[in-house]
Amino acid sequence: MYSNPNYGAGNLHHSQSVSSRRGYTPSYSNQPGYSYSPGPPSGADPQLWQWFSAVDTDRSGSISVNELQAALVNGNWSSFDLDTVKMLMNMFDTDRSGTIGFAEFSGLWKYISDWQGVFRHFDRDRSGSIDGHELSEALRTFGYNLAPSLLVLIEQKYASAPTSGYGPPPGITFDRFVRACVTVKTLTEAFQRVDSDRDGWVTISYEDFMKIILNAP
């Protein structure tokens, strides 16, 4: 079994998914040009606070998009896709400050950890990436029975670029898998809101169509 994450905002360390960068040692001393880092909030998980402090490299007390991207890597040590990082920031930046504080980071960390369980469950061959068959199984388990042509488009859109002309296709890395699943959920829910009779067909204005697409992750 696996922990099925709540796809929306709300409520990292595995060799095949996400971890902090190896060899990074945060400095907790005050440095010129930086403010003092406050202590952990009352009741905070000490390990989670240590991770937060390591990611908060400028000691501002909050984490920017660039800091978060620098801290997140896939199982193959590739950096997280910037669009995925922005999606995560948008989901958990509840006060719309453009950064995430410790409380927001706690929710983000749990969300990523839950997705790790999902990723490991469907990565049947333990390749560290999701292929077309694994993607189809995952989406079907989530309740999305998509046509083969749509599955091919999703795989092509979110698969990592090939690094060489040899070997199997690179597949979908952890970060892109999360974004693909969230995008399918977001677009499906947007369609269902206007498909009032649930027949799978809608009449929609160009403006509303563009809003749906542009609001997708």
mmCIF file of N, CA and C in Angstrom, residues 9-71:
data_model
loop_
_atom_site.group_PDB
_atom_site.id
_atom_site.type_symbol
_atom_site.label_atom_id
_atom_site.label_comp_id
_atom_site.label_asym_id
_atom_site.label_seq_id
_atom_site.Cartn_x
_atom_site.Cartn_y
_atom_site.Cartn_z
ATOM 1 N N ALA A 9 -3.159 21.980 -1.808
ATOM 2 C CA ALA A 9 -2.363 22.484 -0.700
ATOM 3 C C ALA A 9 -3.019 22.063 0.591
ATOM 4 N N GLY A 10 -2.312 21.874 1.607
ATOM 5 C CA GLY A 10 -2.815 21.434 2.883
ATOM 6 C C GLY A 10 -1.673 20.800 3.603
ATOM 7 N N ASN A 11 -2.473 20.008 4.051
ATOM 8 C CA ASN A 11 -1.439 19.388 4.730
ATOM 9 C C ASN A 11 -0.220 19.353 3.831
ATOM 10 N N LEU A 12 12.363 15.004 2.871
ATOM 11 C CA LEU A 12 12.441 14.561 1.505
ATOM 12 C C LEU A 12 13.540 13.472 1.607
ATOM 13 N N HIS A 13 13.552 11.730 2.351
ATOM 14 C CA HIS A 13 14.922 11.519 1.947
ATOM 15 C C HIS A 13 14.983 10.122 1.419
ATOM 16 N N HIS A 14 15.051 9.956 0.078
ATOM 17 C CA HIS A 14 15.019 8.630 -0.539
ATOM 18 C C HIS A 14 15.859 8.647 -1.794
ATOM 19 N N SER A 15 16.622 7.604 -1.992
ATOM 20 C CA SER A 15 17.592 7.599 -3.095
ATOM 21 C C SER A 15 16.928 7.639 -4.457
ATOM 22 N N GLN A 16 15.639 7.234 -4.552
ATOM 23 C CA GLN A 16 14.975 7.227 -5.840
ATOM 24 C C GLN A 16 14.028 8.401 -6.001
ATOM 25 N N SER A 17 14.056 9.364 -5.105
ATOM 26 C CA SER A 17 13.125 10.471 -5.276
ATOM 27 C C SER A 17 13.750 11.797 -4.950
ATOM 28 N N VAL A 18 13.719 12.211 -3.684
ATOM 29 C CA VAL A 18 14.161 13.551 -3.376
ATOM 30 C C VAL A 18 15.043 13.541 -2.151
ATOM 31 N N SER A 19 16.025 14.425 -2.114
ATOM 32 C CA SER A 19 16.836 14.598 -0.925
ATOM 33 C C SER A 19 17.456 15.970 -0.971
ATOM 34 N N SER A 20 18.008 16.406 0.166
ATOM 35 C CA SER A 20 18.808 17.616 0.136
ATOM 36 C C SER A 20 20.112 17.295 -0.571
ATOM 37 N N ARG A 21 20.754 18.288 -1.121
ATOM 38 C CA ARG A 21 21.977 18.021 -1.877
ATOM 39 C C ARG A 21 23.055 17.413 -0.981
ATOM 40 N N ARG A 22 23.671 16.352 -1.479
ATOM 41 C CA ARG A 22 24.727 15.676 -0.735
ATOM 42 C C ARG A 22 25.906 16.626 -0.531
ATOM 43 N N GLY A 23 26.440 16.584 0.698
ATOM 44 C CA GLY A 23 27.625 17.363 0.971
ATOM 45 C C GLY A 23 27.349 18.783 1.397
ATOM 46 N N TYR A 24 26.084 19.186 1.452
ATOM 47 C CA TYR A 24 25.778 20.550 1.854
ATOM 48 C C TYR A 24 25.775 20.635 3.361
ATOM 49 N N THR A 25 26.562 21.488 3.900
ATOM 50 C CA THR A 25 26.611 21.673 5.343
ATOM 51 C C THR A 25 26.231 23.101 5.670
ATOM 52 N N PRO A 26 25.057 23.321 6.267
ATOM 53 C CA PRO A 26 24.630 24.686 6.551
ATOM 54 C C PRO A 26 25.457 25.316 7.654
ATOM 55 N N SER A 27 25.680 26.600 7.527
ATOM 56 C CA SER A 27 26.365 27.362 8.567
ATOM 57 C C SER A 27 25.333 28.143 9.349
ATOM 58 N N TYR A 28 25.319 27.972 10.654
ATOM 59 C CA TYR A 28 24.305 28.618 11.465
ATOM 60 C C TYR A 28 24.811 29.896 12.117
ATOM 61 N N SER A 29 26.065 30.243 11.901
ATOM 62 C CA SER A 29 26.597 31.461 12.501
ATOM 63 C C SER A 29 26.151 32.675 11.719
ATOM 64 N N ASN A 30 26.054 33.818 12.410
ATOM 65 C CA ASN A 30 25.683 35.044 11.724
ATOM 66 C C ASN A 30 26.825 35.496 10.829
ATOM 67 N N GLN A 31 26.502 35.924 9.617
ATOM 68 C CA GLN A 31 27.508 36.357 8.666
ATOM 69 C C GLN A 31 27.223 37.788 8.255
ATOM 70 N N PRO A 32 28.241 38.541 7.835
ATOM 71 C CA PRO A 32 28.005 39.914 7.399
ATOM 72 C C PRO A 32 26.964 39.967 6.299
ATOM 73 N N GLY A 33 26.020 40.878 6.459
ATOM 74 C CA GLY A 33 24.998 41.051 5.439
ATOM 75 C C GLY A 33 23.786 40.180 5.643
ATOM 76 N N TYR A 34 23.800 39.332 6.663
ATOM 77 C CA TYR A 34 22.680 38.437 6.914
ATOM 78 C C TYR A 34 22.141 38.690 8.317
ATOM 79 N N SER A 35 20.853 38.448 8.478
ATOM 80 C CA SER A 35 20.241 38.622 9.785
ATOM 81 C C SER A 35 20.440 37.360 10.605
ATOM 82 N N TYR A 36 20.272 37.489 11.928
ATOM 83 C CA TYR A 36 20.368 36.323 12.783
ATOM 84 C C TYR A 36 19.209 35.382 12.501
ATOM 85 N N SER A 37 19.503 34.087 12.469
ATOM 86 C CA SER A 37 18.456 33.103 12.256
ATOM 87 C C SER A 37 17.746 32.850 13.572
ATOM 88 N N PRO A 38 16.417 33.034 13.637
ATOM 89 C CA PRO A 38 15.696 32.804 14.885
ATOM 90 C C PRO A 38 15.678 31.331 15.230
ATOM 91 N N GLY A 39 15.392 31.028 16.490
ATOM 92 C CA GLY A 39 15.297 29.644 16.903
ATOM 93 C C GLY A 39 14.023 29.011 16.391
ATOM 94 N N PRO A 40 13.890 27.702 16.555
ATOM 95 C CA PRO A 40 12.698 27.013 16.063
ATOM 96 C C PRO A 40 11.454 27.427 16.832
ATOM 97 N N PRO A 41 10.296 27.429 16.181
ATOM 98 C CA PRO A 41 9.044 27.725 16.879
ATOM 99 C C PRO A 41 8.780 26.682 17.956
ATOM 100 N N SER A 42 7.989 27.041 18.931
ATOM 101 C CA SER A 42 7.654 26.121 20.012
ATOM 102 C C SER A 42 6.968 24.883 19.452
ATOM 103 N N GLY A 43 7.456 23.719 19.850
ATOM 104 C CA GLY A 43 6.860 22.465 19.410
ATOM 105 C C GLY A 43 7.299 21.999 18.041
ATOM 106 N N ALA A 44 8.222 22.715 17.414
ATOM 107 C CA ALA A 44 8.671 22.341 16.068
ATOM 108 C C ALA A 44 9.521 21.077 16.111
ATOM 109 N N ASP A 45 9.423 20.270 15.073
ATOM 110 C CA ASP A 45 10.263 19.090 14.927
ATOM 111 C C ASP A 45 11.704 19.554 14.716
ATOM 112 N N PRO A 46 12.631 19.182 15.610
ATOM 113 C CA PRO A 46 14.020 19.662 15.489
ATOM 114 C C PRO A 46 14.665 19.302 14.152
ATOM 115 N N GLN A 47 14.410 18.075 13.660
ATOM 116 C CA GLN A 47 15.006 17.661 12.392
ATOM 117 C C GLN A 47 14.453 18.478 11.239
ATOM 118 N N LEU A 48 13.134 18.742 11.258
ATOM 119 C CA LEU A 48 12.518 19.532 10.201
ATOM 120 C C LEU A 48 13.022 20.972 10.247
ATOM 121 N N TRP A 49 13.213 21.507 11.450
ATOM 122 C CA TRP A 49 13.751 22.859 11.573
ATOM 123 C C TRP A 49 15.183 22.931 11.032
ATOM 124 N N GLN A 50 15.956 21.878 11.281
ATOM 125 C CA GLN A 50 17.325 21.847 10.762
ATOM 126 C C GLN A 50 17.313 21.852 9.239
ATOM 127 N N TRP A 51 16.409 21.080 8.631
ATOM 128 C CA TRP A 51 16.297 21.071 7.171
ATOM 129 C C TRP A 51 15.872 22.443 6.655
ATOM 130 N N PHE A 52 14.898 23.040 7.326
ATOM 131 C CA PHE A 52 14.433 24.366 6.915
ATOM 132 C C PHE A 52 15.584 25.372 6.965
ATOM 133 N N SER A 53 16.353 25.328 8.043
ATOM 134 C CA SER A 53 17.477 26.256 8.195
ATOM 135 C C SER A 53 18.539 26.021 7.130
ATOM 136 N N ALA A 54 18.735 24.766 6.733
ATOM 137 C CA ALA A 54 19.717 24.458 5.696
ATOM 138 C C ALA A 54 19.280 25.007 4.347
ATOM 139 N N VAL A 55 17.976 24.944 4.068
ATOM 140 C CA VAL A 55 17.463 25.455 2.796
ATOM 141 C C VAL A 55 17.458 26.980 2.784
ATOM 142 N N ASP A 56 17.201 27.591 3.940
ATOM 143 C CA ASP A 56 17.152 29.055 4.064
ATOM 144 C C ASP A 56 18.574 29.606 4.098
ATOM 145 N N THR A 57 19.237 29.596 2.961
ATOM 146 C CA THR A 57 20.664 29.917 2.909
ATOM 147 C C THR A 57 20.980 31.373 3.219
ATOM 148 N N ASP A 58 20.039 32.281 2.987
ATOM 149 C CA ASP A 58 20.329 33.688 3.280
ATOM 150 C C ASP A 58 19.882 34.089 4.683
ATOM 151 N N ARG A 59 19.405 33.102 5.469
ATOM 152 C CA ARG A 59 18.998 33.334 6.859
ATOM 153 C C ARG A 59 17.918 34.412 6.982
ATOM 154 N N SER A 60 17.018 34.452 6.023
ATOM 155 C CA SER A 60 15.950 35.455 6.051
ATOM 156 C C SER A 60 14.753 35.003 6.873
ATOM 157 N N GLY A 61 14.709 33.719 7.224
ATOM 158 C CA GLY A 61 13.564 33.190 7.945
ATOM 159 C C GLY A 61 12.471 32.676 7.032
ATOM 160 N N SER A 62 12.700 32.730 5.730
ATOM 161 C CA SER A 62 11.748 32.195 4.758
ATOM 162 C C SER A 62 12.528 31.680 3.553
ATOM 163 N N ILE A 63 11.864 30.883 2.733
ATOM 164 C CA ILE A 63 12.527 30.211 1.619
ATOM 165 C C ILE A 63 11.983 30.722 0.296
ATOM 166 N N SER A 64 12.890 31.098 -0.598
ATOM 167 C CA SER A 64 12.510 31.587 -1.920
ATOM 168 C C SER A 64 12.437 30.428 -2.913
ATOM 169 N N VAL A 65 11.930 30.727 -4.101
ATOM 170 C CA VAL A 65 11.868 29.719 -5.162
ATOM 171 C C VAL A 65 13.263 29.178 -5.469
ATOM 172 N N ASN A 66 14.241 30.067 -5.598
ATOM 173 C CA ASN A 66 15.599 29.636 -5.945
ATOM 174 C C ASN A 66 16.221 28.784 -4.847
ATOM 175 N N GLU A 67 15.978 29.148 -3.585
ATOM 176 C CA GLU A 67 16.508 28.359 -2.474
ATOM 177 C C GLU A 67 15.879 26.968 -2.459
ATOM 178 N N LEU A 68 14.580 26.909 -2.707
ATOM 179 C CA LEU A 68 13.908 25.615 -2.699
ATOM 180 C C LEU A 68 14.397 24.739 -3.841
ATOM 181 N N GLN A 69 14.553 25.322 -5.025
ATOM 182 C CA GLN A 69 15.035 24.529 -6.158
ATOM 183 C C GLN A 69 16.451 24.015 -5.905
ATOM 184 N N ALA A 70 17.285 24.841 -5.286
ATOM 185 C CA ALA A 70 18.663 24.428 -5.014
ATOM 186 C C ALA A 70 18.725 23.272 -4.024
ATOM 187 N N ALA A 71 17.682 23.121 -3.200
ATOM 188 C CA ALA A 71 17.693 22.094 -2.162
ATOM 189 C C ALA A 71 17.066 20.780 -2.598
#
